mmCIF file of C-alpha atoms and ligand atoms in Angstrom:
data_model
loop_
_atom_site.group_PDB
_atom_site.id
_atom_site.type_symbol
_atom_site.label_atom_id
_atom_site.label_comp_id
_atom_site.label_asym_id
_atom_site.label_seq_id
_atom_site.Cartn_x
_atom_site.Cartn_y
_atom_site.Cartn_z
ATOM 1 C CA MET A 1 15.656 -7.537 15.336
ATOM 2 C CA ASP A 2 13.714 -9.134 12.487
ATOM 3 C CA TYR A 3 13.334 -6.723 9.599
ATOM 4 C CA VAL A 4 12.308 -9.403 7.086
ATOM 5 C CA THR A 5 9.069 -7.772 6.117
ATOM 6 C CA ASP A 6 9.135 -6.812 2.484
ATOM 7 C CA ASN A 7 8.729 -8.637 -0.789
ATOM 8 C CA ALA A 8 12.374 -8.305 -1.843
ATOM 9 C CA ASP A 9 13.550 -9.801 1.450
ATOM 10 C CA ARG A 10 11.131 -12.703 1.130
ATOM 11 C CA ALA A 11 12.287 -13.321 -2.428
ATOM 12 C CA CYS A 12 15.880 -13.861 -1.302
ATOM 13 C CA GLY A 13 15.098 -15.697 1.919
ATOM 14 C CA GLY A 14 15.589 -12.738 4.209
ATOM 15 C CA HIS A 15 19.184 -12.090 3.266
ATOM 16 C CA ALA A 16 18.811 -8.904 1.243
ATOM 17 C CA THR A 17 21.183 -6.056 2.045
ATOM 18 C CA ARG A 18 18.901 -3.505 3.598
ATOM 19 C CA VAL A 19 19.919 0.078 3.050
ATOM 20 C CA ALA A 20 19.440 3.031 5.387
ATOM 21 C CA MET A 21 20.351 6.536 4.307
ATOM 22 C CA VAL A 22 21.056 9.160 6.956
ATOM 23 C CA THR A 23 21.495 12.839 6.041
ATOM 24 C CA GLY A 24 23.904 14.850 8.176
ATOM 25 C CA GLY A 25 24.910 11.401 9.363
ATOM 26 C CA ALA A 26 28.529 12.092 10.307
ATOM 27 C CA ASN A 27 28.258 14.047 13.565
ATOM 28 C CA GLY A 28 26.074 14.485 16.622
ATOM 29 C CA ILE A 29 22.623 12.886 16.493
ATOM 30 C CA GLY A 30 23.118 11.709 12.892
ATOM 31 C CA ALA A 31 26.289 9.817 13.822
ATOM 32 C CA ALA A 32 24.515 8.032 16.678
ATOM 33 C CA ILE A 33 21.666 7.088 14.313
ATOM 34 C CA SER A 34 24.120 5.829 11.666
ATOM 35 C CA GLN A 35 25.921 3.698 14.241
ATOM 36 C CA ARG A 36 22.703 2.212 15.671
ATOM 37 C CA LEU A 37 21.199 1.380 12.276
ATOM 38 C CA ALA A 38 24.485 -0.235 11.227
ATOM 39 C CA SER A 39 24.484 -2.331 14.381
ATOM 40 C CA GLU A 40 20.934 -3.432 13.454
ATOM 41 C CA GLY A 41 22.354 -4.880 10.229
ATOM 42 C CA PHE A 42 21.584 -2.093 7.761
ATOM 43 C CA THR A 43 24.131 -0.907 5.244
ATOM 44 C CA VAL A 44 24.202 2.748 6.217
ATOM 45 C CA ILE A 45 24.815 5.413 3.613
ATOM 46 C CA VAL A 46 26.382 8.077 5.803
ATOM 47 C CA THR A 47 25.752 11.269 3.858
ATOM 48 C CA ASP A 48 27.069 14.598 5.054
ATOM 49 C CA ILE A 49 28.310 17.927 3.738
ATOM 50 C CA ASP A 50 31.495 17.068 5.679
ATOM 51 C CA LEU A 51 32.901 14.132 3.694
ATOM 52 C CA GLU A 52 35.929 13.691 5.926
ATOM 53 C CA ALA A 53 33.737 13.236 9.003
ATOM 54 C CA ALA A 54 31.498 10.804 7.072
ATOM 55 C CA GLN A 55 34.555 8.787 6.020
ATOM 56 C CA HIS A 56 35.859 8.752 9.573
ATOM 57 C CA LEU A 57 32.546 7.474 10.947
ATOM 58 C CA ALA A 58 32.186 4.880 8.170
ATOM 59 C CA ARG A 59 35.656 3.523 9.047
ATOM 60 C CA GLU A 60 34.597 3.260 12.701
ATOM 61 C CA ILE A 61 31.404 1.403 11.736
ATOM 62 C CA THR A 62 33.209 -1.046 9.461
ATOM 63 C CA ALA A 63 35.908 -1.608 12.100
ATOM 64 C CA ASN A 64 33.069 -2.860 14.329
ATOM 65 C CA GLY A 65 32.122 -5.428 11.683
ATOM 66 C CA ASN A 66 29.142 -3.497 10.297
ATOM 67 C CA ARG A 67 28.537 -1.832 6.922
ATOM 68 C CA ALA A 68 28.689 1.855 5.992
ATOM 69 C CA ASP A 69 29.285 3.852 2.845
ATOM 70 C CA PRO A 70 30.336 7.527 3.209
ATOM 71 C CA VAL A 71 28.975 9.962 0.616
ATOM 72 C CA ARG A 72 29.271 13.752 0.368
ATOM 73 C CA LEU A 73 25.845 15.385 0.156
ATOM 74 C CA ASP A 74 24.905 19.008 0.689
ATOM 75 C CA VAL A 75 21.151 18.680 1.168
ATOM 76 C CA SER A 76 20.583 22.331 0.279
ATOM 77 C CA ASP A 77 21.603 21.456 -3.298
ATOM 78 C CA ALA A 78 18.694 19.767 -5.102
ATOM 79 C CA HIS A 79 20.967 18.638 -7.921
ATOM 80 C CA SER A 80 23.278 16.785 -5.461
ATOM 81 C CA ILE A 81 20.283 15.051 -3.898
ATOM 82 C CA GLY A 82 19.339 13.757 -7.367
ATOM 83 C CA SER A 83 22.890 12.527 -8.077
ATOM 84 C CA VAL A 84 23.310 10.811 -4.708
ATOM 85 C CA PHE A 85 20.010 8.942 -5.061
ATOM 86 C CA ALA A 86 20.925 7.942 -8.626
ATOM 87 C CA GLN A 87 24.233 6.603 -7.264
ATOM 88 C CA LEU A 88 22.414 4.782 -4.442
ATOM 89 C CA GLU A 89 19.945 3.236 -6.886
ATOM 90 C CA GLY A 90 22.755 2.127 -9.211
ATOM 91 C CA GLU A 91 24.796 0.593 -6.416
ATOM 92 C CA TYR A 92 22.163 -0.936 -4.135
ATOM 93 C CA GLY A 93 18.885 -0.750 -6.071
ATOM 94 C CA ARG A 94 16.953 0.024 -2.910
ATOM 95 C CA CYS A 95 16.450 2.327 0.027
ATOM 96 C CA ASP A 96 14.659 0.870 3.038
ATOM 97 C CA ILE A 97 15.103 3.644 5.575
ATOM 98 C CA LEU A 98 15.607 7.374 5.150
ATOM 99 C CA VAL A 99 16.496 9.513 8.149
ATOM 100 C CA ASN A 100 16.206 13.214 7.349
ATOM 101 C CA ASN A 101 18.522 14.380 10.110
ATOM 102 C CA ALA A 102 20.610 17.196 8.569
ATOM 103 C CA GLY A 103 19.496 20.441 10.096
ATOM 104 C CA ILE A 104 20.820 23.894 10.817
ATOM 105 C CA ALA A 105 19.865 26.428 13.456
ATOM 106 C CA GLY A 106 20.415 30.194 13.325
ATOM 107 C CA VAL A 107 19.039 32.433 16.020
ATOM 108 C CA ALA A 108 17.230 35.665 15.107
ATOM 109 C CA SER A 109 14.193 37.326 16.603
ATOM 110 C CA PHE A 110 10.996 37.616 14.567
ATOM 111 C CA LEU A 111 11.427 41.327 13.816
ATOM 112 C CA ASP A 112 15.075 40.985 12.834
ATOM 113 C CA CYS A 113 15.113 37.620 11.047
ATOM 114 C CA PRO A 114 17.030 38.210 7.791
ATOM 115 C CA LEU A 115 15.494 36.791 4.624
ATOM 116 C CA GLU A 116 18.763 35.050 3.779
ATOM 117 C CA LEU A 117 18.791 33.137 7.090
ATOM 118 C CA TRP A 118 15.101 32.276 6.731
ATOM 119 C CA LEU A 119 15.590 30.841 3.217
ATOM 120 C CA LYS A 120 18.744 28.919 4.130
ATOM 121 C CA VAL A 121 17.119 27.280 7.146
ATOM 122 C CA GLN A 122 13.964 26.339 5.205
ATOM 123 C CA ALA A 123 16.123 24.892 2.378
ATOM 124 C CA VAL A 124 18.047 22.536 4.686
ATOM 125 C CA ASN A 125 15.345 21.746 7.258
ATOM 126 C CA VAL A 126 12.217 21.483 5.078
ATOM 127 C CA THR A 127 12.907 21.443 1.325
ATOM 128 C CA ALA A 128 15.672 18.840 1.590
ATOM 129 C CA PRO A 129 13.539 16.326 3.572
ATOM 130 C CA MET A 130 10.820 16.787 0.941
ATOM 131 C CA LEU A 131 13.204 16.124 -1.970
ATOM 132 C CA CYS A 132 15.012 13.225 -0.250
ATOM 133 C CA GLY A 133 11.638 11.825 0.822
ATOM 134 C CA GLN A 134 10.363 11.824 -2.768
ATOM 135 C CA ARG A 135 13.444 10.020 -4.073
ATOM 136 C CA ALA A 136 13.585 7.506 -1.223
ATOM 137 C CA ALA A 137 9.845 6.753 -1.293
ATOM 138 C CA ARG A 138 9.962 5.871 -4.985
ATOM 139 C CA LEU A 139 12.601 3.229 -4.196
ATOM 140 C CA MET A 140 10.765 2.024 -1.070
ATOM 141 C CA ALA A 141 7.478 1.664 -2.956
ATOM 142 C CA ARG A 142 9.079 -0.876 -5.300
ATOM 143 C CA ASN A 143 9.469 -3.268 -2.361
ATOM 144 C CA GLY A 144 6.273 -2.266 -0.601
ATOM 145 C CA TRP A 145 8.181 -1.361 2.584
ATOM 146 C CA GLY A 146 9.919 1.727 3.860
ATOM 147 C CA ARG A 147 10.496 3.897 6.907
ATOM 148 C CA ILE A 148 11.026 7.660 6.788
ATOM 149 C CA ILE A 149 12.096 9.344 9.996
ATOM 150 C CA ASN A 150 12.335 13.117 10.115
ATOM 151 C CA ILE A 151 14.302 14.721 12.914
ATOM 152 C CA ALA A 152 12.237 17.720 13.977
ATOM 153 C CA SER A 153 12.562 19.486 17.351
ATOM 154 C CA ILE A 154 10.601 20.602 20.370
ATOM 155 C CA SER A 155 11.008 24.025 18.701
ATOM 156 C CA GLY A 156 8.606 22.797 16.019
ATOM 157 C CA VAL A 157 5.953 22.228 18.665
ATOM 158 C CA ARG A 158 6.510 25.181 21.028
ATOM 159 C CA ALA A 159 7.757 28.612 20.060
ATOM 160 C CA GLY A 160 11.049 29.784 21.565
ATOM 161 C CA ILE A 161 12.695 33.179 21.592
ATOM 162 C CA GLY A 162 14.911 33.628 18.520
ATOM 163 C CA ARG A 163 13.541 30.600 16.714
ATOM 164 C CA THR A 164 11.559 32.266 13.928
ATOM 165 C CA ALA A 165 13.434 30.498 11.132
ATOM 166 C CA TYR A 166 14.335 27.288 12.964
ATOM 167 C CA GLY A 167 11.094 26.690 14.871
ATOM 168 C CA THR A 168 8.953 27.420 11.833
ATOM 169 C CA SER A 169 11.047 25.046 9.717
ATOM 170 C CA LYS A 170 10.606 22.241 12.256
ATOM 171 C CA ALA A 171 6.843 22.891 12.488
ATOM 172 C CA ALA A 172 6.738 22.604 8.685
ATOM 173 C CA LEU A 173 8.698 19.352 8.877
ATOM 174 C CA ILE A 174 6.106 17.944 11.284
ATOM 175 C CA GLY A 175 3.388 18.934 8.786
ATOM 176 C CA LEU A 176 5.367 17.437 5.893
ATOM 177 C CA THR A 177 5.657 14.176 7.843
ATOM 178 C CA ARG A 178 1.872 13.928 8.178
ATOM 179 C CA GLN A 179 1.571 14.571 4.456
ATOM 180 C CA MET A 180 4.118 11.855 3.632
ATOM 181 C CA ALA A 181 2.380 9.463 6.024
ATOM 182 C CA ILE A 182 -1.052 9.658 4.471
ATOM 183 C CA GLU A 183 0.117 9.630 0.873
ATOM 184 C CA LEU A 184 2.631 6.780 1.300
ATOM 185 C CA ALA A 185 0.666 4.522 3.663
ATOM 186 C CA GLU A 186 -0.732 2.332 0.890
ATOM 187 C CA SER A 187 2.812 1.702 -0.382
ATOM 188 C CA GLY A 188 3.843 0.157 2.950
ATOM 189 C CA ILE A 189 5.847 3.221 3.948
ATOM 190 C CA THR A 190 5.531 4.890 7.335
ATOM 191 C CA ALA A 191 6.721 8.428 8.085
ATOM 192 C CA ASN A 192 7.252 9.747 11.591
ATOM 193 C CA CYS A 193 9.091 12.547 13.341
ATOM 194 C CA VAL A 194 11.305 12.470 16.363
ATOM 195 C CA ALA A 195 11.327 15.792 18.229
ATOM 196 C CA PRO A 196 14.460 16.026 20.358
ATOM 197 C CA GLY A 197 14.730 18.322 23.321
ATOM 198 C CA PRO A 198 18.191 19.753 24.065
ATOM 199 C CA ILE A 199 20.802 17.124 23.178
ATOM 200 C CA GLU A 200 24.568 17.260 23.740
ATOM 201 C CA THR A 201 25.970 17.649 20.196
ATOM 202 C CA PRO A 202 28.326 19.977 18.281
ATOM 203 C CA LEU A 203 25.222 22.050 17.354
ATOM 204 C CA THR A 204 24.260 22.825 20.950
ATOM 205 C CA ARG A 205 27.903 23.227 21.912
ATOM 206 C CA ASP A 206 28.190 26.005 19.316
ATOM 207 C CA HIS A 207 24.732 27.608 19.623
ATOM 208 C CA HIS A 208 23.696 27.275 23.287
ATOM 209 C CA SER A 209 25.080 30.003 25.505
ATOM 210 C CA ALA A 210 25.498 29.483 29.243
ATOM 211 C CA GLU A 211 22.159 31.312 29.684
ATOM 212 C CA THR A 212 20.410 28.991 27.202
ATOM 213 C CA ARG A 213 21.793 25.943 28.976
ATOM 214 C CA ASP A 214 20.554 27.267 32.323
ATOM 215 C CA ALA A 215 17.140 28.040 30.812
ATOM 216 C CA TYR A 216 16.837 24.453 29.532
ATOM 217 C CA ARG A 217 17.911 22.983 32.858
ATOM 218 C CA ARG A 218 15.153 25.013 34.507
ATOM 219 C CA SER A 219 12.467 23.943 32.002
ATOM 220 C CA VAL A 220 13.345 20.271 31.399
ATOM 221 C CA PRO A 221 11.851 18.177 34.240
ATOM 222 C CA MET A 222 14.768 15.703 34.035
ATOM 223 C CA ARG A 223 17.135 18.682 34.520
ATOM 224 C CA ARG A 224 19.631 17.487 31.925
ATOM 225 C CA TYR A 225 20.438 17.504 28.220
ATOM 226 C CA GLY A 226 19.773 14.263 26.351
ATOM 227 C CA GLN A 227 22.352 12.107 24.611
ATOM 228 C CA PRO A 228 22.427 11.426 20.840
ATOM 229 C CA SER A 229 22.030 7.703 21.596
ATOM 230 C CA GLU A 230 18.629 8.433 23.173
ATOM 231 C CA ILE A 231 17.413 9.836 19.832
ATOM 232 C CA ALA A 232 18.980 6.935 17.912
ATOM 233 C CA ASP A 233 17.140 4.398 20.095
ATOM 234 C CA THR A 234 13.810 6.035 19.227
ATOM 235 C CA VAL A 235 14.649 6.074 15.518
ATOM 236 C CA VAL A 236 15.466 2.362 15.642
ATOM 237 C CA PHE A 237 12.173 1.673 17.428
ATOM 238 C CA LEU A 238 10.208 3.580 14.752
ATOM 239 C CA CYS A 239 11.942 1.463 12.073
ATOM 240 C CA SER A 240 11.252 -1.807 13.885
ATOM 241 C CA PRO A 241 8.403 -4.250 13.215
ATOM 242 C CA GLY A 242 6.914 -3.226 16.577
ATOM 243 C CA ALA A 243 6.187 0.231 15.165
ATOM 244 C CA ALA A 244 4.616 -0.981 11.913
ATOM 245 C CA TYR A 245 1.213 0.630 12.639
ATOM 246 C CA ILE A 246 2.600 4.002 13.754
ATOM 247 C CA THR A 247 2.641 6.660 11.065
ATOM 248 C CA GLY A 248 2.256 10.421 10.796
ATOM 249 C CA HIS A 249 3.252 11.065 14.409
ATOM 250 C CA THR A 250 5.854 13.033 16.291
ATOM 251 C CA VAL A 251 7.622 11.413 19.218
ATOM 252 C CA PRO A 252 9.180 13.928 21.606
ATOM 253 C CA VAL A 253 12.403 12.741 23.252
ATOM 254 C CA ASP A 254 12.780 15.680 25.560
ATOM 255 C CA GLY A 255 13.127 14.779 29.234
ATOM 256 C CA GLY A 256 9.538 15.958 29.758
ATOM 257 C CA PHE A 257 9.909 19.462 28.279
ATOM 258 C CA LEU A 258 6.673 19.400 26.257
ATOM 259 C CA ALA A 259 4.690 17.989 29.164
ATOM 260 C CA ALA A 260 5.795 20.681 31.566
ATOM 261 C CA GLY A 261 4.177 23.817 32.877
ATOM 262 C CA ILE A 262 5.439 25.557 36.006
ATOM 263 C CA LEU A 263 8.355 23.587 37.469
ATOM 264 C CA ASP A 264 9.498 25.838 40.287
ATOM 265 C CA SER A 265 7.086 26.647 43.098
HETATM 266 N N1 LIG B 1 21.122 19.000 19.346
HETATM 267 C C1 LIG B 1 19.923 19.353 19.740
HETATM 268 O O1 LIG B 1 19.716 19.789 20.864
HETATM 269 C C2 LIG B 1 18.757 19.229 18.812
HETATM 270 C C3 LIG B 1 17.493 19.474 19.331
HETATM 271 C C4 LIG B 1 16.394 19.366 18.509
HETATM 272 C C5 LIG B 1 16.566 18.996 17.175
HETATM 273 N N2 LIG B 1 17.804 18.770 16.699
HETATM 274 C C6 LIG B 1 17.917 18.392 15.283
HETATM 275 O O2 LIG B 1 18.656 17.202 15.156
HETATM 276 C C7 LIG B 1 19.373 17.211 13.922
HETATM 277 C C8 LIG B 1 20.839 16.958 14.182
HETATM 278 O O3 LIG B 1 21.307 17.949 15.081
HETATM 279 P P1 LIG B 1 22.742 17.884 15.751
HETATM 280 O O4 LIG B 1 22.618 18.591 17.052
HETATM 281 O O5 LIG B 1 23.296 16.499 15.719
HETATM 282 O O6 LIG B 1 23.523 18.820 14.726
HETATM 283 P P2 LIG B 1 25.102 18.945 14.428
HETATM 284 O O7 LIG B 1 25.312 20.330 13.921
HETATM 285 O O8 LIG B 1 25.860 18.511 15.614
HETATM 286 O O9 LIG B 1 25.290 17.911 13.242
HETATM 287 C C9 LIG B 1 24.595 18.135 12.024
HETATM 288 C C10 LIG B 1 25.254 17.363 10.910
HETATM 289 O O10 LIG B 1 24.624 17.797 9.700
HETATM 290 C C11 LIG B 1 25.624 18.151 8.759
HETATM 291 N N3 LIG B 1 25.094 19.184 7.868
HETATM 292 C C12 LIG B 1 24.913 20.501 8.123
HETATM 293 N N4 LIG B 1 24.439 21.116 7.025
HETATM 294 C C13 LIG B 1 24.324 20.170 6.076
HETATM 295 C C14 LIG B 1 23.911 20.182 4.717
HETATM 296 N N5 LIG B 1 23.537 21.312 4.116
HETATM 297 N N6 LIG B 1 23.899 19.017 4.033
HETATM 298 C C15 LIG B 1 24.295 17.866 4.628
HETATM 299 N N7 LIG B 1 24.731 17.789 5.890
HETATM 300 C C16 LIG B 1 24.738 18.931 6.605
HETATM 301 C C17 LIG B 1 26.817 18.623 9.571
HETATM 302 O O11 LIG B 1 28.019 18.532 8.846
HETATM 303 C C18 LIG B 1 26.748 17.659 10.753
HETATM 304 O O12 LIG B 1 27.436 16.462 10.473
HETATM 305 C C19 LIG B 1 19.084 18.574 13.275
HETATM 306 O O13 LIG B 1 18.031 18.434 12.353
HETATM 307 C C20 LIG B 1 18.654 19.419 14.445
HETATM 308 O O14 LIG B 1 17.808 20.481 14.066
HETATM 309 C C21 LIG B 1 18.910 18.868 17.477
#
């Protein structure tokens, strides 16, 4: 795909190293996104709280002839976000794509949601995308081109039992994306959300009980969980020249969940 769109690329004849940073990029959906962006020719900064997993994935990517750089980043630590972006700026001098993928769940009903859980989930799922977005957008603005993709959830669009902290954080992320979109549009930066439905990853393996899995199968018209690659494909589309005029939107990748009403007659 032709990503030669920005001033820096034009200046060096379209051969600039384009850099994509993925948070929580070592496992699950983030790993699929890292792999896809690398196969599109981006140097992928695979950041994750789990450095070993990031290193493992980066080795896999480079073994396939593509480029990846593993970096430890706990996105709930604002200071680390600052250091990692300073390192990225020093090493590459640019950031073309940011995927705010790192996210945590945590099930608690509205009445019983502990403050600690609430704050932790908001820190990782909302505050971190805001801080990473600020740092990345400053670098993107220099070249007049950038793509920010925030991984939200269907839980940010529809309420679900037990999702007080998680669902609210994803709804806030959708709002943050609109805010980024309108304020960054004139700098050539688009910001969009992808809202996955249930996807087969370590997160759902650990957090979805047999009852939850049955409930999803009943309420997803396609009657299946999605695959991480199906989210990665959408991310790549939103970064592609074909999506240049799309900004501020949320694309559900959910097997029809958000379109559905009564499914069983
Ligand atoms: N799996 C699903 O069904 C589903 C559905 C909707 C939305 N999502 C969203 O997609 C994103 C990825 O989900 P997943 O299922 O692949 O999750 P996962 O738990 O399988 O992987 C998340 C990755 O993020 C990393 N991570 C966790 N906390 C971190 C932190 N503080 N700093 C940096 N990295 C951290 C983990 O080490 C892991 O590599 C999340 O934002 C999640 O909310 C997932």
